[in-house]
Amino acid sequence: MQIGIDSFAAVVSDPQTGETLGAADRLNNLLEEIETADHAGIDVFGIGEHHRPEYLDSAPALILAAAAARTQRIRLTSAVTVLSANDPVRIFQEFATLDLLSRGRAELVVGRGSFVEAYPLFGLALEDYDSLFAEKLELLLRIRDESHVHWSGQHRAALTGQGIYPRPLQEKLPIWLGVGGTPASFVRAGTLGLPLMVAIIGGEFRQFRPLIDLYRRAGQQAGFTPEQLQVGVHAFGFVGETPEAARDAFWPGHQRLFSAIGQERGWRPPTREQFDATCGPMGAYLIGDVQTVAQKALDMDRMLGGLSRLTFQMTNVLMPHAEMLRGIERLGTQVMPLLRGQQTLAES
């Protein structure tokens, strides 16, 4: 099981003074986080995509390209690319270029996104939400397989054999399908034989086992082997010195983030009791000390029938930069060796 970190490049405020960190400083801190993850042995780092004032990741490929110049081995991916609102030709060109710059470390996680600002921003109709994604995913996969594409669709001008360059260093640029809780999305990923990245932002991990089983059945019925049907999970996570310290460090920023989102969507504000419960043994958050997080990751791997990748969503709008770096180091240098050791024992 690969271990990764995802970030939404959220604007961060100082928890003591309330002062907001400047955008340039925040992005440079983010590059240091990716560099620290590389040194700590983390397998992959993902950058999200948003078009809102509280995030700085509207151009994730640029952030990842800057990270490619400062890292050696860590894989660099989107988390997720809002495919419905972008041009598949341009997305492929950007990530093929990233693949060349990083010498074969680029990946894509594509999805429809959890916010809708990109649609009016790029002149798209929100009522075309589903058809935009299906059509653009089809085109992106065609471009990955063919350098000269003949294609026509509803939402984009036809391609009549034009060459799409550059081509990536990897023979086949990895493309994961990012999903939430819609069964049709799990079936789509399985039918196409694409690796699946499941965003779990609350509740319990085991609630997603039926959907993951649905993905695997759809993939096998389409002729793909179990080895081809990779499953990843993206969930909130942070590693502190003790379970209490980890929760205390993560909660203030988590509360602010979800309170703001909740005001837009009509959700009730989160409570500390709910948060602590979701950090507990059956909850979806991997927030605790080294032993707690490692054990929970192993339990989740077993509950979901085996995972290829687990990415920790560590975005926190009030966490000091130094504390974030320590959490990254603990994940890479302490949690990962425990996971690898236990998995080796289970396989032998």
GROMACS .gro file of C-alpha atoms in nm, residues 29-300:
model
  272
   29ASN     CA    1   0.550   2.669   0.246
   30LEU     CA    2   0.353   2.416   0.042
   31LEU     CA    3   0.660   2.342  -0.171
   32GLU     CA    4   0.857   2.286   0.148
   33GLU     CA    5   0.588   2.041   0.263
   34ILE     CA    6   0.624   1.846  -0.062
   35GLU     CA    7   1.002   1.850  -0.031
   36THR     CA    8   0.977   1.727   0.329
   37ALA     CA    9   0.744   1.447   0.217
   38ASP     CA   10   0.997   1.344  -0.047
   39HIS     CA   11   1.278   1.328   0.208
   40ALA     CA   12   1.058   1.140   0.457
   41GLY     CA   13   0.984   0.863   0.205
   42ILE     CA   14   0.619   0.946   0.129
   43ASP     CA   15   0.517   0.781  -0.199
   44VAL     CA   16   0.295   1.045  -0.358
   45PHE     CA   17   0.182   1.407  -0.309
   46GLY     CA   18  -0.140   1.543  -0.461
   47ILE     CA   19  -0.262   1.899  -0.519
   48GLY     CA   20  -0.632   1.974  -0.557
   49GLU     CA   21  -0.804   2.220  -0.788
   50HIS     CA   22  -1.035   2.498  -0.674
   51HIS     CA   23  -1.143   2.834  -0.809
   52ARG     CA   24  -1.230   3.007  -0.483
   53PRO     CA   25  -1.064   3.285  -0.282
   54GLU     CA   26  -0.972   3.060   0.012
   55TYR     CA   27  -0.760   2.827  -0.205
   56LEU     CA   28  -0.446   2.881  -0.414
   57ASP     CA   29  -0.460   2.568  -0.633
   58SER     CA   30  -0.645   2.683  -0.945
   59ALA     CA   31  -0.339   2.574  -1.150
   60PRO     CA   32  -0.220   2.252  -0.979
   61ALA     CA   33   0.012   2.149  -1.263
   62LEU     CA   34   0.220   2.463  -1.204
   63ILE     CA   35   0.258   2.387  -0.832
   64LEU     CA   36   0.352   2.028  -0.910
   65ALA     CA   37   0.605   2.142  -1.172
   66ALA     CA   38   0.773   2.364  -0.914
   67ALA     CA   39   0.776   2.066  -0.676
   68ALA     CA   40   0.930   1.844  -0.946
   69ALA     CA   41   1.238   2.067  -0.950
   70ARG     CA   42   1.282   2.031  -0.571
   71THR     CA   43   1.217   1.658  -0.529
   72GLN     CA   44   1.377   1.334  -0.642
   73ARG     CA   45   1.145   1.036  -0.603
   74ILE     CA   46   0.796   1.127  -0.482
   75ARG     CA   47   0.515   1.086  -0.735
   76LEU     CA   48   0.323   1.406  -0.816
   77THR     CA   49  -0.049   1.403  -0.889
   78SER     CA   50  -0.361   1.614  -0.905
   79ALA     CA   51  -0.622   1.558  -0.634
   80VAL     CA   52  -0.847   1.606  -0.825
   81THR     CA   53  -0.837   1.771  -1.168
   82VAL     CA   54  -1.185   1.909  -1.239
   83LEU     CA   55  -1.206   1.742  -1.579
   84SER     CA   56  -1.562   1.857  -1.657
   85ALA     CA   57  -1.455   2.221  -1.661
   86ASN     CA   58  -1.130   2.190  -1.856
   87ASP     CA   59  -1.003   2.086  -2.196
   88PRO     CA   60  -0.869   1.728  -2.202
   89VAL     CA   61  -0.612   1.824  -2.465
   90ARG     CA   62  -0.467   2.095  -2.241
   91ILE     CA   63  -0.480   1.876  -1.931
   92PHE     CA   64  -0.287   1.603  -2.109
   93GLN     CA   65  -0.027   1.848  -2.239
   94GLU     CA   66   0.027   1.996  -1.892
   95PHE     CA   67   0.068   1.662  -1.718
   96ALA     CA   68   0.277   1.512  -1.998
   97THR     CA   69   0.510   1.812  -1.953
   98LEU     CA   70   0.511   1.753  -1.577
   99ASP     CA   71   0.598   1.390  -1.645
  100LEU     CA   72   0.900   1.496  -1.850
  101LEU     CA   73   1.014   1.752  -1.591
  102SER     CA   74   0.983   1.498  -1.309
  103ARG     CA   75   1.137   1.214  -1.516
  104GLY     CA   76   0.828   0.995  -1.506
  105ARG     CA   77   0.662   1.082  -1.173
  106ALA     CA   78   0.338   1.247  -1.289
  107GLU     CA   79  -0.014   1.113  -1.238
  108LEU     CA   80  -0.370   1.243  -1.271
  109VAL     CA   81  -0.674   1.194  -1.051
  110VAL     CA   82  -0.973   1.325  -1.247
  111GLY     CA   83  -1.321   1.397  -1.117
  112ARG     CA   84  -1.609   1.641  -1.125
  113GLY     CA   85  -1.509   1.835  -0.814
  114SER     CA   86  -1.707   1.913  -0.501
  115PHE     CA   87  -1.756   2.283  -0.587
  116VAL     CA   88  -1.919   2.429  -0.896
  117GLU     CA   89  -1.746   2.769  -0.946
  118ALA     CA   90  -1.542   2.640  -1.241
  119TYR     CA   91  -1.850   2.589  -1.457
  120PRO     CA   92  -1.965   2.951  -1.495
  121LEU     CA   93  -1.601   3.067  -1.484
  122PHE     CA   94  -1.527   2.876  -1.804
  123GLY     CA   95  -1.864   2.935  -1.968
  124LEU     CA   96  -2.012   2.591  -1.903
  125ALA     CA   97  -2.367   2.500  -1.807
  126LEU     CA   98  -2.405   2.327  -1.473
  127GLU     CA   99  -2.694   2.118  -1.609
  128ASP     CA  100  -2.435   1.950  -1.835
  129TYR     CA  101  -2.247   1.829  -1.526
  130ASP     CA  102  -2.270   1.457  -1.611
  131SER     CA  103  -2.237   1.467  -1.989
  132LEU     CA  104  -1.937   1.701  -1.970
  133PHE     CA  105  -1.748   1.459  -1.751
  134ALA     CA  106  -1.833   1.144  -1.948
  135GLU     CA  107  -1.736   1.301  -2.280
  136LYS     CA  108  -1.415   1.459  -2.157
  137LEU     CA  109  -1.303   1.143  -1.979
  138GLU     CA  110  -1.351   0.949  -2.303
  139LEU     CA  111  -1.140   1.204  -2.491
  140LEU     CA  112  -0.865   1.217  -2.227
  141LEU     CA  113  -0.825   0.839  -2.239
  142ARG     CA  114  -0.813   0.846  -2.620
  143ILE     CA  115  -0.540   1.112  -2.609
  144ARG     CA  116  -0.342   0.903  -2.362
  145ASP     CA  117  -0.349   0.608  -2.602
  146GLU     CA  118  -0.309   0.790  -2.936
  147SER     CA  119  -0.092   1.087  -3.031
  148HIS     CA  120  -0.316   1.166  -3.333
  149VAL     CA  121  -0.685   1.154  -3.241
  150HIS     CA  122  -0.998   1.142  -3.455
  151TRP     CA  123  -1.288   1.230  -3.225
  152SER     CA  124  -1.610   1.429  -3.211
  153GLY     CA  125  -1.845   1.513  -2.927
  154GLN     CA  126  -2.107   1.755  -2.800
  155HIS     CA  127  -1.904   1.993  -2.583
  156ARG     CA  128  -1.581   2.047  -2.774
  157ALA     CA  129  -1.469   2.103  -3.133
  158ALA     CA  130  -1.386   1.780  -3.314
  159LEU     CA  131  -1.034   1.647  -3.351
  160THR     CA  132  -0.948   1.532  -3.702
  161GLY     CA  133  -0.610   1.372  -3.652
  162GLN     CA  134  -0.416   1.662  -3.503
  163GLY     CA  135  -0.103   1.566  -3.310
  164ILE     CA  136  -0.115   1.619  -2.933
  165TYR     CA  137   0.228   1.685  -2.783
  166PRO     CA  138   0.443   1.643  -2.587
  167ARG     CA  139   0.407   1.276  -2.504
  168PRO     CA  140   0.492   1.176  -2.145
  169LEU     CA  141   0.803   0.986  -2.039
  170GLN     CA  142   0.588   0.708  -1.895
  171GLU     CA  143   0.449   0.480  -2.161
  172LYS     CA  144   0.099   0.525  -2.018
  173LEU     CA  145   0.033   0.827  -1.797
  174PRO     CA  146  -0.152   0.698  -1.486
  175ILE     CA  147  -0.509   0.830  -1.467
  176TRP     CA  148  -0.717   0.756  -1.158
  177LEU     CA  149  -1.089   0.825  -1.134
  178GLY     CA  150  -1.180   1.026  -0.823
  179VAL     CA  151  -1.523   0.941  -0.680
  180GLY     CA  152  -1.743   1.027  -0.383
  181GLY     CA  153  -2.045   0.813  -0.301
  182THR     CA  154  -2.230   0.777  -0.633
  183PRO     CA  155  -2.263   0.409  -0.737
  184ALA     CA  156  -2.260   0.497  -1.108
  185SER     CA  157  -1.914   0.651  -1.069
  186PHE     CA  158  -1.779   0.330  -0.915
  187VAL     CA  159  -1.927   0.127  -1.200
  188ARG     CA  160  -1.780   0.365  -1.458
  189ALA     CA  161  -1.431   0.329  -1.313
  190GLY     CA  162  -1.459  -0.049  -1.308
  191THR     CA  163  -1.597  -0.074  -1.661
  192LEU     CA  164  -1.307   0.138  -1.790
  193GLY     CA  165  -1.051  -0.050  -1.580
  194LEU     CA  166  -0.929   0.274  -1.422
  195PRO     CA  167  -0.773   0.284  -1.075
  196LEU     CA  168  -1.022   0.423  -0.825
  197MET     CA  169  -0.959   0.701  -0.571
  198VAL     CA  170  -1.239   0.719  -0.313
  199ALA     CA  171  -1.281   1.045  -0.120
  200ILE     CA  172  -1.403   0.963   0.231
  201ILE     CA  173  -1.462   1.285   0.426
  202GLY     CA  174  -1.676   1.151   0.710
  203GLY     CA  175  -1.872   0.860   0.850
  204GLU     CA  176  -1.704   0.519   0.866
  205PHE     CA  177  -1.472   0.345   0.622
  206ARG     CA  178  -1.674   0.026   0.618
  207GLN     CA  179  -1.973   0.209   0.464
  208PHE     CA  180  -1.776   0.219   0.138
  209ARG     CA  181  -1.707  -0.154   0.110
  210PRO     CA  182  -2.027  -0.227  -0.093
  211LEU     CA  183  -1.937   0.047  -0.341
  212ILE     CA  184  -1.579  -0.077  -0.375
  213ASP     CA  185  -1.711  -0.430  -0.428
  214LEU     CA  186  -1.940  -0.287  -0.699
  215TYR     CA  187  -1.634  -0.135  -0.870
  216ARG     CA  188  -1.447  -0.464  -0.859
  217ARG     CA  189  -1.741  -0.662  -0.997
  218ALA     CA  190  -1.791  -0.415  -1.282
  219GLY     CA  191  -1.422  -0.430  -1.366
  220GLN     CA  192  -1.405  -0.808  -1.366
  221GLN     CA  193  -1.719  -0.828  -1.582
  222ALA     CA  194  -1.546  -0.592  -1.827
  223GLY     CA  195  -1.250  -0.830  -1.847
  224PHE     CA  196  -1.000  -0.664  -1.614
  225THR     CA  197  -0.794  -0.862  -1.365
  226PRO     CA  198  -0.803  -0.794  -0.989
  227GLU     CA  199  -0.446  -0.660  -1.015
  228GLN     CA  200  -0.561  -0.397  -1.265
  229LEU     CA  201  -0.844  -0.278  -1.041
  230GLN     CA  202  -0.651  -0.066  -0.793
  231VAL     CA  203  -0.832   0.108  -0.509
  232GLY     CA  204  -0.710   0.415  -0.325
  233VAL     CA  205  -0.867   0.613  -0.040
  234HIS     CA  206  -0.833   0.984   0.032
  235ALA     CA  207  -0.922   1.075   0.393
  236PHE     CA  208  -0.841   1.340   0.651
  237GLY     CA  209  -0.531   1.246   0.847
  238PHE     CA  210  -0.258   1.385   1.069
  239VAL     CA  211   0.008   1.227   1.292
  240GLY     CA  212   0.082   1.393   1.624
  241GLU     CA  213   0.300   1.310   1.923
  242THR     CA  214  -0.002   1.171   2.112
  243PRO     CA  215  -0.363   1.105   2.005
  244GLU     CA  216  -0.480   1.404   2.207
  245ALA     CA  217  -0.212   1.633   2.065
  246ALA     CA  218  -0.298   1.531   1.710
  247ARG     CA  219  -0.668   1.601   1.758
  248ASP     CA  220  -0.602   1.930   1.937
  249ALA     CA  221  -0.371   2.043   1.656
  250PHE     CA  222  -0.609   1.951   1.374
  251TRP     CA  223  -0.946   2.048   1.521
  252PRO     CA  224  -0.936   2.434   1.510
  253GLY     CA  225  -0.860   2.451   1.138
  254HIS     CA  226  -1.095   2.166   1.061
  255GLN     CA  227  -1.375   2.342   1.248
  256ARG     CA  228  -1.317   2.667   1.060
  257LEU     CA  229  -1.305   2.493   0.720
  258PHE     CA  230  -1.624   2.292   0.767
  259SER     CA  231  -1.811   2.576   0.934
  260ALA     CA  232  -1.745   2.793   0.628
  261ILE     CA  233  -1.850   2.520   0.385
  262GLY     CA  234  -2.150   2.439   0.602
  263GLN     CA  235  -2.277   2.796   0.586
  264GLU     CA  236  -2.289   2.768   0.206
  265ARG     CA  237  -2.452   2.426   0.197
  266GLY     CA  238  -2.687   2.443   0.492
  267TRP     CA  239  -2.496   2.200   0.713
  268ARG     CA  240  -2.485   2.226   1.088
  269PRO     CA  241  -2.150   2.345   1.226
  270PRO     CA  242  -1.923   2.055   1.327
  271THR     CA  243  -1.881   1.981   1.697
  272ARG     CA  244  -1.574   1.863   1.883
  273GLU     CA  245  -1.764   1.554   1.995
  274GLN     CA  246  -1.839   1.457   1.633
  275PHE     CA  247  -1.480   1.520   1.535
  276ASP     CA  248  -1.337   1.307   1.819
  277ALA     CA  249  -1.578   1.025   1.733
  278THR     CA  250  -1.470   1.032   1.368
  279CYS     CA  251  -1.108   1.010   1.489
  280GLY     CA  252  -1.206   0.699   1.689
  281PRO     CA  253  -1.158   0.333   1.592
  282MET     CA  254  -1.454   0.314   1.350
  283GLY     CA  255  -1.444   0.672   1.218
  284ALA     CA  256  -1.304   0.789   0.885
  285TYR     CA  257  -1.030   1.024   1.013
  286LEU     CA  258  -0.673   0.894   1.050
  287ILE     CA  259  -0.578   1.144   1.319
  288GLY     CA  260  -0.373   1.030   1.616
  289ASP     CA  261  -0.027   0.922   1.721
  290VAL     CA  262   0.200   0.692   1.521
  291GLN     CA  263   0.062   0.365   1.658
  292THR     CA  264  -0.302   0.473   1.633
  293VAL     CA  265  -0.274   0.591   1.274
  294ALA     CA  266  -0.077   0.285   1.162
  295GLN     CA  267  -0.328   0.046   1.318
  296LYS     CA  268  -0.622   0.232   1.171
  297ALA     CA  269  -0.465   0.226   0.824
  298LEU     CA  270  -0.418  -0.152   0.851
  299ASP     CA  271  -0.776  -0.197   0.973
  300MET     CA  272  -0.904   0.013   0.684
   0.00000   0.00000   0.00000
